[in-house]
CSV table of C-alpha atoms and ligand atoms in Angstrom, one decimal:
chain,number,residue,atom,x,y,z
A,11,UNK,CA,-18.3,24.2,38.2
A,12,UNK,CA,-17.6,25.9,34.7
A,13,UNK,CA,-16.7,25.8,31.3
A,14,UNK,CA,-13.1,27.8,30.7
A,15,UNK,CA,-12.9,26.5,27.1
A,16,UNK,CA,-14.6,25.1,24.7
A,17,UNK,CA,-13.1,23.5,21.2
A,18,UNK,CA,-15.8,23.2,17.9
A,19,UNK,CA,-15.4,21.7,15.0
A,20,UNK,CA,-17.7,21.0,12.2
A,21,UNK,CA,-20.6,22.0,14.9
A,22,UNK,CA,-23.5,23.3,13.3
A,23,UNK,CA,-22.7,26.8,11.5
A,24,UNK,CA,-20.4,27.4,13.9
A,25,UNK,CA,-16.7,27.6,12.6
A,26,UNK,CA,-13.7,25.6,14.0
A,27,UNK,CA,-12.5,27.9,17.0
A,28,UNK,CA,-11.5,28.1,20.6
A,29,UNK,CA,-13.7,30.2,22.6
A,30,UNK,CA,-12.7,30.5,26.2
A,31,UNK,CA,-15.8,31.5,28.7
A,32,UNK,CA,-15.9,33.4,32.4
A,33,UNK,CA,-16.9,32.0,35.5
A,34,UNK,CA,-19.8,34.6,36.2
A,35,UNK,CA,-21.9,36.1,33.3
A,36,UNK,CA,-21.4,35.4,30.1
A,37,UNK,CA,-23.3,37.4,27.2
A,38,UNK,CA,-23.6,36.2,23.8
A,39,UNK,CA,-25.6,38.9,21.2
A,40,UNK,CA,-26.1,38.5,17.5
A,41,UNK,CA,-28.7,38.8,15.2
A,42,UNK,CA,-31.4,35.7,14.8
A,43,UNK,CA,-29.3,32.9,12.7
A,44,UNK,CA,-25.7,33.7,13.6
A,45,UNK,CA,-24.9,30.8,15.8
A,46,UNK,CA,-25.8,31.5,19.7
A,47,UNK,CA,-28.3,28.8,20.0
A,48,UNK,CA,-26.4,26.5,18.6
A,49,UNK,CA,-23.5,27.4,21.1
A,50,UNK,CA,-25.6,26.7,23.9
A,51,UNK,CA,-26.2,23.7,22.4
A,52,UNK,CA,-22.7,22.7,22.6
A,53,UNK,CA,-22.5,23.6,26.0
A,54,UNK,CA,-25.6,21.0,26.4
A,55,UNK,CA,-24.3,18.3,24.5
A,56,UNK,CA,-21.4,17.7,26.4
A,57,UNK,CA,-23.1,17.5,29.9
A,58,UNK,CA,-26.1,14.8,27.9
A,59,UNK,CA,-25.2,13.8,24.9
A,60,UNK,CA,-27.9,15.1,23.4
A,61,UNK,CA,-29.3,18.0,21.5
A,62,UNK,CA,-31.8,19.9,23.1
A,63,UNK,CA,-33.2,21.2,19.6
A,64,UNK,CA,-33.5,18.0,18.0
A,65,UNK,CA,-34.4,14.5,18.9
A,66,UNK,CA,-31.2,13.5,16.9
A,67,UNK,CA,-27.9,14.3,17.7
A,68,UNK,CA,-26.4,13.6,14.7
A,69,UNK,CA,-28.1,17.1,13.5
A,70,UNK,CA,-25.6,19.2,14.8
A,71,UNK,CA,-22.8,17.6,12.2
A,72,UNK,CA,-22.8,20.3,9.5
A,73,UNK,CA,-24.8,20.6,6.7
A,74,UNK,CA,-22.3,18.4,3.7
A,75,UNK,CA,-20.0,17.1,6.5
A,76,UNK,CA,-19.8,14.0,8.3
A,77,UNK,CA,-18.3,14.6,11.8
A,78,UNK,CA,-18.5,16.8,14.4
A,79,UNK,CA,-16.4,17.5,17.8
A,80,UNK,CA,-17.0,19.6,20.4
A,81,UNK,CA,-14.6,19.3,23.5
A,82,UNK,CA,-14.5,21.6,27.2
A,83,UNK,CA,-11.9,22.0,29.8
A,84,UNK,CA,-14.6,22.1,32.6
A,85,UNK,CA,-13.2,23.7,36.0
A,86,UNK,CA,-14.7,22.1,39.2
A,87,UNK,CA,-14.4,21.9,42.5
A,88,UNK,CA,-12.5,18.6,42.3
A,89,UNK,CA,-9.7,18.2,39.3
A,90,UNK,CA,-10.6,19.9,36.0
A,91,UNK,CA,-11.1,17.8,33.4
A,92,UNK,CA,-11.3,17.5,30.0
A,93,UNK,CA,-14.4,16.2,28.1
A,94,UNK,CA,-14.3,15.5,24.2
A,95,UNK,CA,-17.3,14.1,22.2
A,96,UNK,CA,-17.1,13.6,18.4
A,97,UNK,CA,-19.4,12.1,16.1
A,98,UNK,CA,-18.8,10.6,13.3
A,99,UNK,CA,-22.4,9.6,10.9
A,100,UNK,CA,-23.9,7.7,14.0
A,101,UNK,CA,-21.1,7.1,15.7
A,102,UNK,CA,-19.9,8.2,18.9
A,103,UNK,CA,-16.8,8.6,20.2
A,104,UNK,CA,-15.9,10.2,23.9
A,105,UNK,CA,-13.1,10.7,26.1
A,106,UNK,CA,-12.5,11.7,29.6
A,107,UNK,CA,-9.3,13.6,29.4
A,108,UNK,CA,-7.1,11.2,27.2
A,109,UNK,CA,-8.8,8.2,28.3
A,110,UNK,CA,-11.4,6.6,25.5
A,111,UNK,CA,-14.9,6.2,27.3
A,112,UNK,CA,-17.0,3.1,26.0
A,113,UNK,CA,-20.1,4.3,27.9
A,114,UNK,CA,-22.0,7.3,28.5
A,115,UNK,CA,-23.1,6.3,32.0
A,116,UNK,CA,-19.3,6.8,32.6
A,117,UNK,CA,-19.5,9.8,30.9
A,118,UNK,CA,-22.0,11.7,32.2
A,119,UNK,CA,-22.5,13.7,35.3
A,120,UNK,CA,-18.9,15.3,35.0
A,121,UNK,CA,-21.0,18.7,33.9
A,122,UNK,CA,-23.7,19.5,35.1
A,123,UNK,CA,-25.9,22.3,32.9
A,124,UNK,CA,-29.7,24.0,33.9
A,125,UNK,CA,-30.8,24.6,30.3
A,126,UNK,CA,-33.9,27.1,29.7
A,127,UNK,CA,-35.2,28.1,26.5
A,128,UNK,CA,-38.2,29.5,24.9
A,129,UNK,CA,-39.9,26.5,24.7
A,130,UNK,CA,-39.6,26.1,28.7
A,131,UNK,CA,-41.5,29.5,28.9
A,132,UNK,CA,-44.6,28.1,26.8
A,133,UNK,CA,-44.7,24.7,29.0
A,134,UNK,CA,-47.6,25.9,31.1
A,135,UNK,CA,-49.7,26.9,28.4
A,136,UNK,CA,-48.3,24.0,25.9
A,137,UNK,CA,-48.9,20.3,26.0
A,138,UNK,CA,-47.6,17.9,28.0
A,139,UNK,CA,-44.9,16.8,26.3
A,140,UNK,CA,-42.8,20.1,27.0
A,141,UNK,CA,-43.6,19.4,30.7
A,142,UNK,CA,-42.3,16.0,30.4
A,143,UNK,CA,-39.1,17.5,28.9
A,144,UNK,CA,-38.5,20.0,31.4
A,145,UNK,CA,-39.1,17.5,33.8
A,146,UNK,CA,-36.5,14.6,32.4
A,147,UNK,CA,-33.9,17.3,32.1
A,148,UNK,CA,-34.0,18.3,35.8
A,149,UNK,CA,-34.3,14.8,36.3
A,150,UNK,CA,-31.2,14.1,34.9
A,151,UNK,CA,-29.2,16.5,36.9
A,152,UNK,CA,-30.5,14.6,40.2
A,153,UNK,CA,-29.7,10.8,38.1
A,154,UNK,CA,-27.7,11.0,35.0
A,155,UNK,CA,-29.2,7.8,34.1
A,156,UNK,CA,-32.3,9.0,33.6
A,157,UNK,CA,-32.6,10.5,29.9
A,158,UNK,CA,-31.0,7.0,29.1
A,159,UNK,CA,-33.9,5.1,30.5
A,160,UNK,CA,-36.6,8.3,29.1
A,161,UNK,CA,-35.1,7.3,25.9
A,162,UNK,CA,-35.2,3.0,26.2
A,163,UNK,CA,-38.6,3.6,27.2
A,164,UNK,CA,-39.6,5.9,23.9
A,165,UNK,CA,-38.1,3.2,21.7
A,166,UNK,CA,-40.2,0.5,23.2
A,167,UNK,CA,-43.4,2.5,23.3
A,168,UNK,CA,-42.8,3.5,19.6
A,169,UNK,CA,-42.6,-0.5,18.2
A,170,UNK,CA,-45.6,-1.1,20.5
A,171,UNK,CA,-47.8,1.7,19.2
A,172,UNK,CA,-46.5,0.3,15.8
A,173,UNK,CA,-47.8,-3.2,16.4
A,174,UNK,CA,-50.8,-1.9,17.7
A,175,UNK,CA,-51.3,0.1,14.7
A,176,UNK,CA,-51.9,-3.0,12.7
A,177,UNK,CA,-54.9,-4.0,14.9
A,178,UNK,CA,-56.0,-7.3,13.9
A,179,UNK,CA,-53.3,-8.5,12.5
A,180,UNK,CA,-51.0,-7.3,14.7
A,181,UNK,CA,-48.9,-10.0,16.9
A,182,UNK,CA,-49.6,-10.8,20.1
A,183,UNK,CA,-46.8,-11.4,21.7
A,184,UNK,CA,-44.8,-9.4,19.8
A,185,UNK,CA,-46.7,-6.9,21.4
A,186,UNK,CA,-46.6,-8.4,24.7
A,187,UNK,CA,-42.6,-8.1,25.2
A,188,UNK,CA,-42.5,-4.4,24.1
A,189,UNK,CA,-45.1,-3.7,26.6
A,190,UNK,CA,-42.3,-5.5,28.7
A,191,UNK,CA,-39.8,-3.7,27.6
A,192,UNK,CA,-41.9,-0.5,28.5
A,193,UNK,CA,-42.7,-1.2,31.7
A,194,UNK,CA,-38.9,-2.4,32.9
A,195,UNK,CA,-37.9,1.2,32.4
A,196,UNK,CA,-41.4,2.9,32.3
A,197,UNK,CA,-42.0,2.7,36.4
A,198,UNK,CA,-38.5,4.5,36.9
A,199,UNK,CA,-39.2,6.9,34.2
A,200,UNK,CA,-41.9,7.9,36.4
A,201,UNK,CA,-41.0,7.8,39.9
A,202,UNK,CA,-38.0,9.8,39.4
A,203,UNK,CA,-40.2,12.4,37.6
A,204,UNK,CA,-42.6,12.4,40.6
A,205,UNK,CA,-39.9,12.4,43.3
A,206,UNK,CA,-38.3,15.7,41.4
A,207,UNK,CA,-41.3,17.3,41.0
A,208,UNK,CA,-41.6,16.7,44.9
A,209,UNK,CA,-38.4,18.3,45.1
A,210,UNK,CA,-39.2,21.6,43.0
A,211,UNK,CA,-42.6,22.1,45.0
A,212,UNK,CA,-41.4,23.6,47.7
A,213,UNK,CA,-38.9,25.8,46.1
A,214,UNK,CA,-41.4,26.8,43.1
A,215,UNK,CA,-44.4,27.7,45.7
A,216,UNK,CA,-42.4,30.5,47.3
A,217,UNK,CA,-40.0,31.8,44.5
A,218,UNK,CA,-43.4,32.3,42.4
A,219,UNK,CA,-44.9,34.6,45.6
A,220,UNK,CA,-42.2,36.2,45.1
A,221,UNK,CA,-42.1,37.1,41.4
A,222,UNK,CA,-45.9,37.4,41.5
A,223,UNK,CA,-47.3,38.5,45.7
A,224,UNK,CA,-50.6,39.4,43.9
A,225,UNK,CA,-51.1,36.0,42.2
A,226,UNK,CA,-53.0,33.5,44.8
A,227,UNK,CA,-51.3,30.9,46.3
A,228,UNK,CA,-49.4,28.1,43.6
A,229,UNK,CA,-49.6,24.5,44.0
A,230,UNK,CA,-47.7,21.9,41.8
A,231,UNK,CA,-48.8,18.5,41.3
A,232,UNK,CA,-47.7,15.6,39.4
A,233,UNK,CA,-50.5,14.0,37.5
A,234,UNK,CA,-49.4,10.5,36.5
A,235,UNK,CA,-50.0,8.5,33.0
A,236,UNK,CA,-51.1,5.7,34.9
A,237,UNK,CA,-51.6,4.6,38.7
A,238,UNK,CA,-48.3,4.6,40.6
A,239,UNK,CA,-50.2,3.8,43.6
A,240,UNK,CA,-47.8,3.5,46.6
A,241,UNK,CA,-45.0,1.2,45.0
A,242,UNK,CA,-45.2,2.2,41.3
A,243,UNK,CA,-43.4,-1.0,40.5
A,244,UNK,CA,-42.8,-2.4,36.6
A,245,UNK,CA,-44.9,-5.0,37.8
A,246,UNK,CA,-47.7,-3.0,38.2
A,247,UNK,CA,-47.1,-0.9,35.2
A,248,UNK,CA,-47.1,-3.8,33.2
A,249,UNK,CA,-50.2,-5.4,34.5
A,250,UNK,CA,-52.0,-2.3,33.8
A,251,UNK,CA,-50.8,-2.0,30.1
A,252,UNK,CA,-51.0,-6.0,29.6
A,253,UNK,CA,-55.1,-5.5,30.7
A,254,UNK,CA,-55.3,-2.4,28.7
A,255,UNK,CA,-54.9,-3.8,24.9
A,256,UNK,CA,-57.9,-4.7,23.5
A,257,UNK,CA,-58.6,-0.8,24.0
A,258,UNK,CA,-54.9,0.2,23.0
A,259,UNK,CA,-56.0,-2.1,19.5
A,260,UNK,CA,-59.2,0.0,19.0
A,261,UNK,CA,-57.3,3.0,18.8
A,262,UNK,CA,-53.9,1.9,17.6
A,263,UNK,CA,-52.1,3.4,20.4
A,264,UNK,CA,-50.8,2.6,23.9
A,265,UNK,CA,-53.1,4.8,25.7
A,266,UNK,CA,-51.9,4.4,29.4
A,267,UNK,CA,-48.4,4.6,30.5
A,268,UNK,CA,-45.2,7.6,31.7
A,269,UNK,CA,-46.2,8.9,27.8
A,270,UNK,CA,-49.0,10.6,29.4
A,271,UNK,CA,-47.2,11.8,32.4
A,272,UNK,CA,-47.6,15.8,33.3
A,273,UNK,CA,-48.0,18.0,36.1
A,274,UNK,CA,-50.5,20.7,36.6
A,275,UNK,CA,-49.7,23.8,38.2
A,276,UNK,CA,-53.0,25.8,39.8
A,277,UNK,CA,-53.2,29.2,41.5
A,278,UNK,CA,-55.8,28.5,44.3
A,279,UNK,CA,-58.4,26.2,43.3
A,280,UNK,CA,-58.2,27.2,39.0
A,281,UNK,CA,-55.6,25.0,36.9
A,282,UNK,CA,-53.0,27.9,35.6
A,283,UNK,CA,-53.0,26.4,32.3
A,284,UNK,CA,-56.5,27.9,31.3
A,285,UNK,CA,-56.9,30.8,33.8
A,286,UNK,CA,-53.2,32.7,34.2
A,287,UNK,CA,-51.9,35.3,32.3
A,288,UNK,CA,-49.3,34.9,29.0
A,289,UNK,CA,-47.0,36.4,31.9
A,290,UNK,CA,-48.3,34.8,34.9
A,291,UNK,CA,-47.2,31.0,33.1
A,292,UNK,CA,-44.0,32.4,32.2
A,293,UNK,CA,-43.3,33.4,35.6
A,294,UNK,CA,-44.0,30.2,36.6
A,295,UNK,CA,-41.7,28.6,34.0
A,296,UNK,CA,-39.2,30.5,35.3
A,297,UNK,CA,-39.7,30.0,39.1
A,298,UNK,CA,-39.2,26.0,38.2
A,299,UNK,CA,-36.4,26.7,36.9
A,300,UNK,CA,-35.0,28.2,39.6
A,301,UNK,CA,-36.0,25.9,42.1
A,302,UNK,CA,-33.9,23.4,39.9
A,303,UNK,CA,-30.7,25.2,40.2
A,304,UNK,CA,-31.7,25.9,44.2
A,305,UNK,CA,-32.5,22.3,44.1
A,306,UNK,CA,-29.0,21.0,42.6
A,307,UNK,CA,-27.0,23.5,44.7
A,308,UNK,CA,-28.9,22.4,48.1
A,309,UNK,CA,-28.3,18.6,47.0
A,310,UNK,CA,-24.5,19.2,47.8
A,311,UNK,CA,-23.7,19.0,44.0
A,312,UNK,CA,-21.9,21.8,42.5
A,313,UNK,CA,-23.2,25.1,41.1
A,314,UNK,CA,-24.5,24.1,37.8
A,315,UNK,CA,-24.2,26.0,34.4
A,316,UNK,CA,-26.8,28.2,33.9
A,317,UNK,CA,-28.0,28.0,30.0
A,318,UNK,CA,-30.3,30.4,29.2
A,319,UNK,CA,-31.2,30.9,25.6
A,320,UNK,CA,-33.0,33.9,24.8
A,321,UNK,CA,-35.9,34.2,27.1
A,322,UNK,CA,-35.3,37.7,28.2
A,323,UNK,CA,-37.8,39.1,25.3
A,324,UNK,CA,-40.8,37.1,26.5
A,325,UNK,CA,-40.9,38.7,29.9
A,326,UNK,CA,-41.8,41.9,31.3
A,327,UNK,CA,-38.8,44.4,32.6
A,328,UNK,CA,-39.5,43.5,36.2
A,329,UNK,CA,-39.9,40.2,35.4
A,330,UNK,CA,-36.6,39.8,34.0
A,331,UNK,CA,-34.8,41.6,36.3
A,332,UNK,CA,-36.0,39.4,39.1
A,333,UNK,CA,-35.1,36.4,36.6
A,334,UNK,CA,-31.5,37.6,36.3
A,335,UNK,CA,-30.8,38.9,40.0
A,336,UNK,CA,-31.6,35.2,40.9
A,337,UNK,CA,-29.8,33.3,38.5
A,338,UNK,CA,-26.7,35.8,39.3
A,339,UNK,CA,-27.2,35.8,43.1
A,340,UNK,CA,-27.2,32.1,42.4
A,341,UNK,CA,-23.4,32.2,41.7
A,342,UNK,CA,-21.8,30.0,39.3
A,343,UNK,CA,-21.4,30.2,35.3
A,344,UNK,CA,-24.3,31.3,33.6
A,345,UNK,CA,-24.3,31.9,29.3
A,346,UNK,CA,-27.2,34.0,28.4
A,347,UNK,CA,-28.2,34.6,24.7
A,348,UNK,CA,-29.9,37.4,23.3
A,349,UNK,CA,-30.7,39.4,20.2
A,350,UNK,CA,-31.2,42.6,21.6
A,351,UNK,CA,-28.6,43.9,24.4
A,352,UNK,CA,-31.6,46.8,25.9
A,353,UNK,CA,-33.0,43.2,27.4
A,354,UNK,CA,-30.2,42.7,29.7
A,355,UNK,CA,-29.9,46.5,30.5
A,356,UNK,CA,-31.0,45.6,34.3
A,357,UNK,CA,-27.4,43.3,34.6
A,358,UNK,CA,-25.5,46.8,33.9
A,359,UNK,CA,-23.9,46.9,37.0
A,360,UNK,CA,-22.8,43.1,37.2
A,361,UNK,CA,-19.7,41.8,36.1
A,362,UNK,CA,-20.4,40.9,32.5
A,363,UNK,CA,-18.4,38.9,29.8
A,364,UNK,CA,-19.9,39.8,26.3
A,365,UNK,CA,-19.2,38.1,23.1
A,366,UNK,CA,-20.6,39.3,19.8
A,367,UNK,CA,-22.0,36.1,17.8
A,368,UNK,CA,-21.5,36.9,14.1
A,369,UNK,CA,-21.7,34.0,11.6
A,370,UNK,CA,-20.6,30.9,13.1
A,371,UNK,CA,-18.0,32.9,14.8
A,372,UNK,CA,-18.1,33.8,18.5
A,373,UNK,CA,-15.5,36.5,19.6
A,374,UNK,CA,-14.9,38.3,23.2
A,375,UNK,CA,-16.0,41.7,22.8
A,376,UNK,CA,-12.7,44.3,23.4
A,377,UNK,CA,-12.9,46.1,26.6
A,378,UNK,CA,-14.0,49.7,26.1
B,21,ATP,N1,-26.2,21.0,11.0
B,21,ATP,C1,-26.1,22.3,10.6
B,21,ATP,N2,-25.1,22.7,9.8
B,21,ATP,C2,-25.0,23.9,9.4
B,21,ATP,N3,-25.8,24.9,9.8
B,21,ATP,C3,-26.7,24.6,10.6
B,21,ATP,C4,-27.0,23.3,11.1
B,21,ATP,N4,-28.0,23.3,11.9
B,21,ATP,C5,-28.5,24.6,12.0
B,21,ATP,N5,-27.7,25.4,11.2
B,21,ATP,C6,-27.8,26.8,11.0
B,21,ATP,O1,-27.2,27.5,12.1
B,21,ATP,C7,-27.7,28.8,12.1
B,21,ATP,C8,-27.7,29.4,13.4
B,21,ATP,O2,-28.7,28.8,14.3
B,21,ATP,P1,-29.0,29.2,15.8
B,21,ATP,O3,-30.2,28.6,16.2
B,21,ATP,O4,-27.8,29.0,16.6
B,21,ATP,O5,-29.2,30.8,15.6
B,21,ATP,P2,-29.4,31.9,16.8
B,21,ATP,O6,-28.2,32.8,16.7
B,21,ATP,O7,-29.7,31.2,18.0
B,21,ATP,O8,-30.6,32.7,16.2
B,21,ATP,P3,-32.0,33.2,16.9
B,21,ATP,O9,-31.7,34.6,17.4
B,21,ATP,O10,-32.9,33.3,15.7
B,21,ATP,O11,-32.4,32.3,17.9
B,21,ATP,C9,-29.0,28.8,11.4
B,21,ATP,O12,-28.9,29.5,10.2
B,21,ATP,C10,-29.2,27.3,11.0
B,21,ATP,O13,-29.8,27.1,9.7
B,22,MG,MG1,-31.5,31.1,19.1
């Protein structure tokens, strides 16, 4: 599957053009502020319908305008297919070809993207909530529903912690049917991170010896926000957060629940988090990442877009090259961004489309 062309208007900085991508290796440079990010970000939008640099969407209308359209012709295995998204203030408009779509479930799935950026890099070392990220995104490429139901959830753990914030005066049964609400699409939230971190395991374990032979043996493991046990059922979720509130009322938070869901990566019996190198954690980073587009190619889906926005600089040389071999050898449409072309020297002798991102405006560079 990939992107031939791709339509902006009023997107970020970018100006109103038609920029028409490879099916191989694709190399955007500019200098910081010019607009690749936020091209990616396109890319991004149109396989989630979200932005993967803010928690709103509506932040990629530009600055003094009020609507924004982005639309791909996406070449697949099956019939190509156009996809348009526009939004207007906070509404949201999408169509399959020329037919109107009322719902993103219909919507989505039709591209599928691996997005990695800088942030992905830090998630060993960082908090939890950049693992949980990572996490929902490959999720979604294994269940498109799945950011939908990440984000119910986050809305009904948001009024709860609200309410709870009151304390004494806060309403009982108010409280009561959020912590409903949480749990109906809390448990899922949480299996399906657990079954896909099952999935990457495997995959990560070995691509990591690879990258790193003199690092000891890597094990992931999911470390739940509250018991799954063997069912992980709402019902169980919501029993434990129902016998959980008078604590939750001390503090003013919900304190158990798929908000504190992470995973812990260890190298032998230490936790990589406190005893890897800056490196070692990025290498890791990027071996899950890997395994996610192994994963999605093994699970019979197609080959899916490789985002990669500017990680090259926070790895070593053979590092990177091992990073970019992969993701090549992989196959497939892959867009990677960078500052600095000396950091993609090792992709010489590949096949490479570059585009020079100047100002808003992204244009193939002339063959030399
Ligand atoms: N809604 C918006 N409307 C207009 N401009 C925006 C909007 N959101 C962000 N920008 C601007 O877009 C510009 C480019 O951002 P982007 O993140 O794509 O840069 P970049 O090329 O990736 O830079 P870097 O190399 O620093 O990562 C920034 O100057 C930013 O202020
Ligand atoms: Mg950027």
């Amino acid at each position: 599957m990939h992107v031939k062309k791709i339509n902006l208007i009023g997107f970020r900085n970018l100006k109103e053009q038609v920029v028409e991508l490879a099916d191989g290796l694709n190399l955007l440079v500019g200098n910081n502020g010019q607009g690749k990010t936020n091209f990616l970000e396109a890319v991004y939008l149109m396989a989630t319908l979200r932005s993967f640099k803010s928690s709103s969407v509506r932040d990629v209308i530009r600055f003094g305008e009020d609507e924004a359209e982005v639309s791909g012709e996406i070449a697949s295995r099956e019939v190509p297919v156009k996809l348009r998204v526009r939004l207007k203030g906070s509404v949201r408009k999408l169509w399959v070809g020329q037919r109107s779509i009322h719902s993103a479930r219909e919507f989505l799935g039709r591209l599928r993207v691996v997005a990695f950026t800088p942030d992905d890099l830090a998630m060993i070392k960082g908090g939890p909530s950049l693992r949980r990220k990572f996490l929902d995104r490959a999720a979604f490429l294994f269940d498109s529903q799945h950011l939908a139901r990440v984000k119910n959830f986050n809305h009904a753990l948001k009024s709860r912690n609200r309410l709870l914030k009151e304390r004494k005066r806060a309403d009982r049964d108010l409280i009561d049917s959020f912590s409903q609400a949480m749990a109906e699409d809390g448990a899922r939230v949480s299996k399906t991170r657990l079954e896909v971190l099952r999935r990457l395991r495997g995959e990560t374990e070995r691509i990591v010896e690879e990258m790193i032979p003199e690092m000891s043996a890597v094990s992931v493991s999911f470390e739940p926000g509250w018991y799954i046990g063997a069912d992980g059922s709402k019902d169980s979720l919501l029993e434990q957060i129902r016998s959980n509130l008078e604590q939750d009322l001390r503090r003013g938070q919900t304190c158990l629940g798929p908000q504190q869901d992470d995973f812990e990566i260890s190298m032998g019996q230490n936790s990589a988090r406190r005893f890897a190198s800056q490196g070692q954690q990025r290498t890791v980073a990027v071996a899950l990442l890997l395994a996610v587009v192994r994963e999605v190619v093994a699970d019979g889906g197609a080959r899916p877009v490789i985002l990669l926005d500017d990680v090259s600089s926070e790895l070593d040389a053979a590092r990177r090259k091992i990073l970019f071999e992969q993701v090549v050898d992989l196959g497939g449409q892959v867009l990677i961004t960078t500052t600095d072309e000396g950091m993609v020297a090792d992709l010489r002798e590949r096949k490479i489309w570059k585009f020079i991102v100047d100002d808003g405006r992204i244009e193939p560079e002339r063959e030399k």
